[in-house]
Amino acid sequence: QLQLVESGGGLVQPGGSLRLSCVGSGFTLDSYSIGWFRQAPGKEREGVSCISPAGGRTLSVDSAKGRFTIYRDNAKNTVYLQMNDLKPEDTAVYYCAADVRPPVFTGCDLNLGYDQWGHGTQVTVSS
């Protein structure tokens, strides 16, 4: 049993903040690359922010740099995505995913080995 469960999405005004949570069960998230991905209406799924095993490296999409932070709370077996200064363009379903092939840092391309996925949480940024 390997599961990832996202939470923390919702409706927020432009400029607001949300913190998304990705909670693992059945495996220890600190051992794996974890990524946050999103899929907006009419667009392909894209990598937003990803973190290496043990958290030493991170990557993020240009549009998220300076606004989004990915980090781990290993005591809670959770990876968070703190999202600040949200924009309407951030509206999407956000998914977390794991590459269960440690210790490689997969990067932030969903085609490069992320094989364990949650079911997503909706983020809507609107006035």
PDB file of C-alpha atoms in Angstrom:
ATOM      1  CA  GLN A   1       0.000   0.000   0.000  1.00  0.00           C
ATOM      2  CA  LEU A   2       1.584   3.231  -1.254  1.00  0.00           C
ATOM      3  CA  GLN A   3      -0.602   6.299  -1.142  1.00  0.00           C
ATOM      4  CA  LEU A   4      -0.281  10.055  -1.483  1.00  0.00           C
ATOM      5  CA  VAL A   5      -3.092  12.326  -0.369  1.00  0.00           C
ATOM      6  CA  GLU A   6      -3.186  16.027  -1.226  1.00  0.00           C
ATOM      7  CA  SER A   7      -5.081  18.653   0.710  1.00  0.00           C
ATOM      8  CA  GLY A   8      -5.132  22.395   1.273  1.00  0.00           C
ATOM      9  CA  GLY A   9      -6.637  23.659  -1.942  1.00  0.00           C
ATOM     10  CA  GLY A  10      -9.481  26.101  -2.120  1.00  0.00           C
ATOM     11  CA  LEU A  11     -10.665  29.440  -3.399  1.00  0.00           C
ATOM     12  CA  VAL A  12      -8.374  32.404  -2.780  1.00  0.00           C
ATOM     13  CA  GLN A  13      -8.144  35.969  -4.050  1.00  0.00           C
ATOM     14  CA  PRO A  14      -5.233  37.142  -6.174  1.00  0.00           C
ATOM     15  CA  GLY A  15      -2.303  37.944  -3.912  1.00  0.00           C
ATOM     16  CA  GLY A  16      -3.395  35.435  -1.310  1.00  0.00           C
ATOM     17  CA  SER A  17      -1.644  32.341  -0.024  1.00  0.00           C
ATOM     18  CA  LEU A  18      -2.314  28.652   0.358  1.00  0.00           C
ATOM     19  CA  ARG A  19      -0.306  25.762   1.702  1.00  0.00           C
ATOM     20  CA  LEU A  20      -0.814  22.413   0.061  1.00  0.00           C
ATOM     21  CA  SER A  21      -0.002  19.186   1.874  1.00  0.00           C
ATOM     22  CA  CYS A  22       1.035  15.841   0.466  1.00  0.00           C
ATOM     23  CA  VAL A  23       0.833  13.103   3.074  1.00  0.00           C
ATOM     24  CA  GLY A  24       2.321   9.709   2.388  1.00  0.00           C
ATOM     25  CA  SER A  25       1.283   6.365   3.737  1.00  0.00           C
ATOM     26  CA  GLY A  26       2.966   3.019   3.256  1.00  0.00           C
ATOM     27  CA  PHE A  27       6.372   4.558   2.527  1.00  0.00           C
ATOM     28  CA  THR A  28       8.715   7.240   3.816  1.00  0.00           C
ATOM     29  CA  LEU A  29       8.614  10.316   1.612  1.00  0.00           C
ATOM     30  CA  ASP A  30      12.048  11.541   2.691  1.00  0.00           C
ATOM     31  CA  SER A  31      13.604   8.685   0.696  1.00  0.00           C
ATOM     32  CA  TYR A  32      12.172   9.810  -2.619  1.00  0.00           C
ATOM     33  CA  SER A  33      11.955  12.626  -5.102  1.00  0.00           C
ATOM     34  CA  ILE A  34       8.627  14.366  -4.598  1.00  0.00           C
ATOM     35  CA  GLY A  35       7.042  16.753  -7.032  1.00  0.00           C
ATOM     36  CA  TRP A  36       4.100  19.064  -7.168  1.00  0.00           C
ATOM     37  CA  PHE A  37       2.422  19.218 -10.558  1.00  0.00           C
ATOM     38  CA  ARG A  38      -0.592  21.061 -11.808  1.00  0.00           C
ATOM     39  CA  GLN A  39      -3.057  20.903 -14.632  1.00  0.00           C
ATOM     40  CA  ALA A  40      -4.994  24.014 -15.563  1.00  0.00           C
ATOM     41  CA  PRO A  41      -8.116  23.982 -17.714  1.00  0.00           C
ATOM     42  CA  GLY A  42      -7.186  23.402 -21.330  1.00  0.00           C
ATOM     43  CA  LYS A  43      -3.484  22.950 -20.566  1.00  0.00           C
ATOM     44  CA  GLU A  44      -1.077  20.062 -20.186  1.00  0.00           C
ATOM     45  CA  ARG A  45       0.071  18.942 -16.777  1.00  0.00           C
ATOM     46  CA  GLU A  46       3.299  20.644 -15.753  1.00  0.00           C
ATOM     47  CA  GLY A  47       5.857  20.432 -13.009  1.00  0.00           C
ATOM     48  CA  VAL A  48       5.590  23.241 -10.477  1.00  0.00           C
ATOM     49  CA  SER A  49       8.138  22.484  -7.782  1.00  0.00           C
ATOM     50  CA  CYS A  50      10.077  19.346  -6.902  1.00  0.00           C
ATOM     51  CA  ILE A  51      12.404  18.250  -4.126  1.00  0.00           C
ATOM     52  CA  SER A  52      15.195  15.697  -3.990  1.00  0.00           C
ATOM     53  CA  PRO A  53      15.530  12.760  -1.618  1.00  0.00           C
ATOM     54  CA  ALA A  54      16.552  14.199   1.759  1.00  0.00           C
ATOM     55  CA  GLY A  55      15.571  17.658   0.537  1.00  0.00           C
ATOM     56  CA  GLY A  56      18.963  18.939  -0.541  1.00  0.00           C
ATOM     57  CA  ARG A  57      17.890  20.216  -3.945  1.00  0.00           C
ATOM     58  CA  THR A  58      14.767  21.790  -5.361  1.00  0.00           C
ATOM     59  CA  LEU A  59      13.534  22.858  -8.767  1.00  0.00           C
ATOM     60  CA  SER A  60      10.635  25.056  -9.713  1.00  0.00           C
ATOM     61  CA  VAL A  61       8.989  26.375 -12.814  1.00  0.00           C
ATOM     62  CA  ASP A  62       9.956  29.953 -13.680  1.00  0.00           C
ATOM     63  CA  SER A  63       6.476  31.280 -13.011  1.00  0.00           C
ATOM     64  CA  ALA A  64       6.622  29.967  -9.439  1.00  0.00           C
ATOM     65  CA  LYS A  65      10.110  31.128  -8.474  1.00  0.00           C
ATOM     66  CA  GLY A  66      10.027  33.616  -5.634  1.00  0.00           C
ATOM     67  CA  ARG A  67       6.434  32.745  -4.806  1.00  0.00           C
ATOM     68  CA  PHE A  68       6.280  28.991  -4.140  1.00  0.00           C
ATOM     69  CA  THR A  69       8.359  26.936  -1.725  1.00  0.00           C
ATOM     70  CA  ILE A  70       8.488  23.168  -1.460  1.00  0.00           C
ATOM     71  CA  TYR A  71       9.678  21.651   1.795  1.00  0.00           C
ATOM     72  CA  ARG A  72       9.460  18.546   3.929  1.00  0.00           C
ATOM     73  CA  ASP A  73       8.232  17.784   7.409  1.00  0.00           C
ATOM     74  CA  ASN A  74       9.583  14.309   7.837  1.00  0.00           C
ATOM     75  CA  ALA A  75       8.076  13.854  11.300  1.00  0.00           C
ATOM     76  CA  LYS A  76       4.687  14.056   9.604  1.00  0.00           C
ATOM     77  CA  ASN A  77       5.750  12.199   6.446  1.00  0.00           C
ATOM     78  CA  THR A  78       4.535  15.224   4.524  1.00  0.00           C
ATOM     79  CA  VAL A  79       5.727  17.457   1.711  1.00  0.00           C
ATOM     80  CA  TYR A  80       4.280  20.942   1.549  1.00  0.00           C
ATOM     81  CA  LEU A  81       3.906  23.496  -1.185  1.00  0.00           C
ATOM     82  CA  GLN A  82       3.655  26.998   0.249  1.00  0.00           C
ATOM     83  CA  MET A  83       2.128  29.260  -2.376  1.00  0.00           C
ATOM     84  CA  ASN A  84       2.270  33.024  -1.913  1.00  0.00           C
ATOM     85  CA  ASP A  85       1.169  35.909  -4.101  1.00  0.00           C
ATOM     86  CA  LEU A  86      -1.192  33.664  -5.985  1.00  0.00           C
ATOM     87  CA  LYS A  87      -2.312  34.697  -9.432  1.00  0.00           C
ATOM     88  CA  PRO A  88      -5.308  33.666 -11.526  1.00  0.00           C
ATOM     89  CA  GLU A  89      -2.870  31.813 -13.785  1.00  0.00           C
ATOM     90  CA  ASP A  90      -2.121  29.475 -10.863  1.00  0.00           C
ATOM     91  CA  THR A  91      -5.643  28.078 -10.991  1.00  0.00           C
ATOM     92  CA  ALA A  92      -5.358  24.337 -11.524  1.00  0.00           C
ATOM     93  CA  VAL A  93      -5.704  20.942  -9.967  1.00  0.00           C
ATOM     94  CA  TYR A  94      -2.495  20.335  -8.034  1.00  0.00           C
ATOM     95  CA  TYR A  95      -1.067  16.840  -7.690  1.00  0.00           C
ATOM     96  CA  CYS A  96       1.821  15.446  -5.726  1.00  0.00           C
ATOM     97  CA  ALA A  97       3.832  12.532  -7.007  1.00  0.00           C
ATOM     98  CA  ALA A  98       6.776  10.382  -5.977  1.00  0.00           C
ATOM     99  CA  ASP A  99       9.544   8.608  -7.845  1.00  0.00           C
ATOM    100  CA  VAL A 100      10.073   5.430  -5.846  1.00  0.00           C
ATOM    101  CA  ARG A 101      13.610   4.838  -7.145  1.00  0.00           C
ATOM    102  CA  PRO A 102      15.884   6.484  -4.580  1.00  0.00           C
ATOM    103  CA  PRO A 103      18.336   8.153  -4.317  1.00  0.00           C
ATOM    104  CA  VAL A 104      18.085   9.714  -7.781  1.00  0.00           C
ATOM    105  CA  PHE A 105      16.725  13.237  -7.986  1.00  0.00           C
ATOM    106  CA  THR A 106      14.232  12.840 -10.790  1.00  0.00           C
ATOM    107  CA  GLY A 107      13.943  16.546 -11.542  1.00  0.00           C
ATOM    108  CA  CYS A 108      10.615  18.129 -12.294  1.00  0.00           C
ATOM    109  CA  ASP A 109       9.492  16.533 -15.530  1.00  0.00           C
ATOM    110  CA  LEU A 110       6.501  14.264 -15.012  1.00  0.00           C
ATOM    111  CA  ASN A 111       7.752  11.956 -17.770  1.00  0.00           C
ATOM    112  CA  LEU A 112      11.045  11.151 -16.052  1.00  0.00           C
ATOM    113  CA  GLY A 113       9.899   8.663 -13.441  1.00  0.00           C
ATOM    114  CA  TYR A 114       7.150   9.994 -11.199  1.00  0.00           C
ATOM    115  CA  ASP A 115       5.019   6.895 -10.875  1.00  0.00           C
ATOM    116  CA  GLN A 116       3.066   7.277  -7.628  1.00  0.00           C
ATOM    117  CA  TRP A 117       0.377   9.944  -7.740  1.00  0.00           C
ATOM    118  CA  GLY A 118      -2.256  11.445  -5.529  1.00  0.00           C
ATOM    119  CA  HIS A 119      -5.683  12.393  -6.764  1.00  0.00           C
ATOM    120  CA  GLY A 120      -5.238  16.147  -6.657  1.00  0.00           C
ATOM    121  CA  THR A 121      -6.581  19.198  -4.887  1.00  0.00           C
ATOM    122  CA  GLN A 122      -8.257  22.127  -6.608  1.00  0.00           C
ATOM    123  CA  VAL A 123      -6.749  25.600  -6.344  1.00  0.00           C
ATOM    124  CA  THR A 124      -8.822  28.469  -7.679  1.00  0.00           C
ATOM    125  CA  VAL A 125      -7.478  32.030  -7.686  1.00  0.00           C
ATOM    126  CA  SER A 126     -10.175  34.553  -8.497  1.00  0.00           C
ATOM    127  CA  SER A 127     -11.492  37.908  -7.365  1.00  0.00           C
TER     128      SER A 127
END
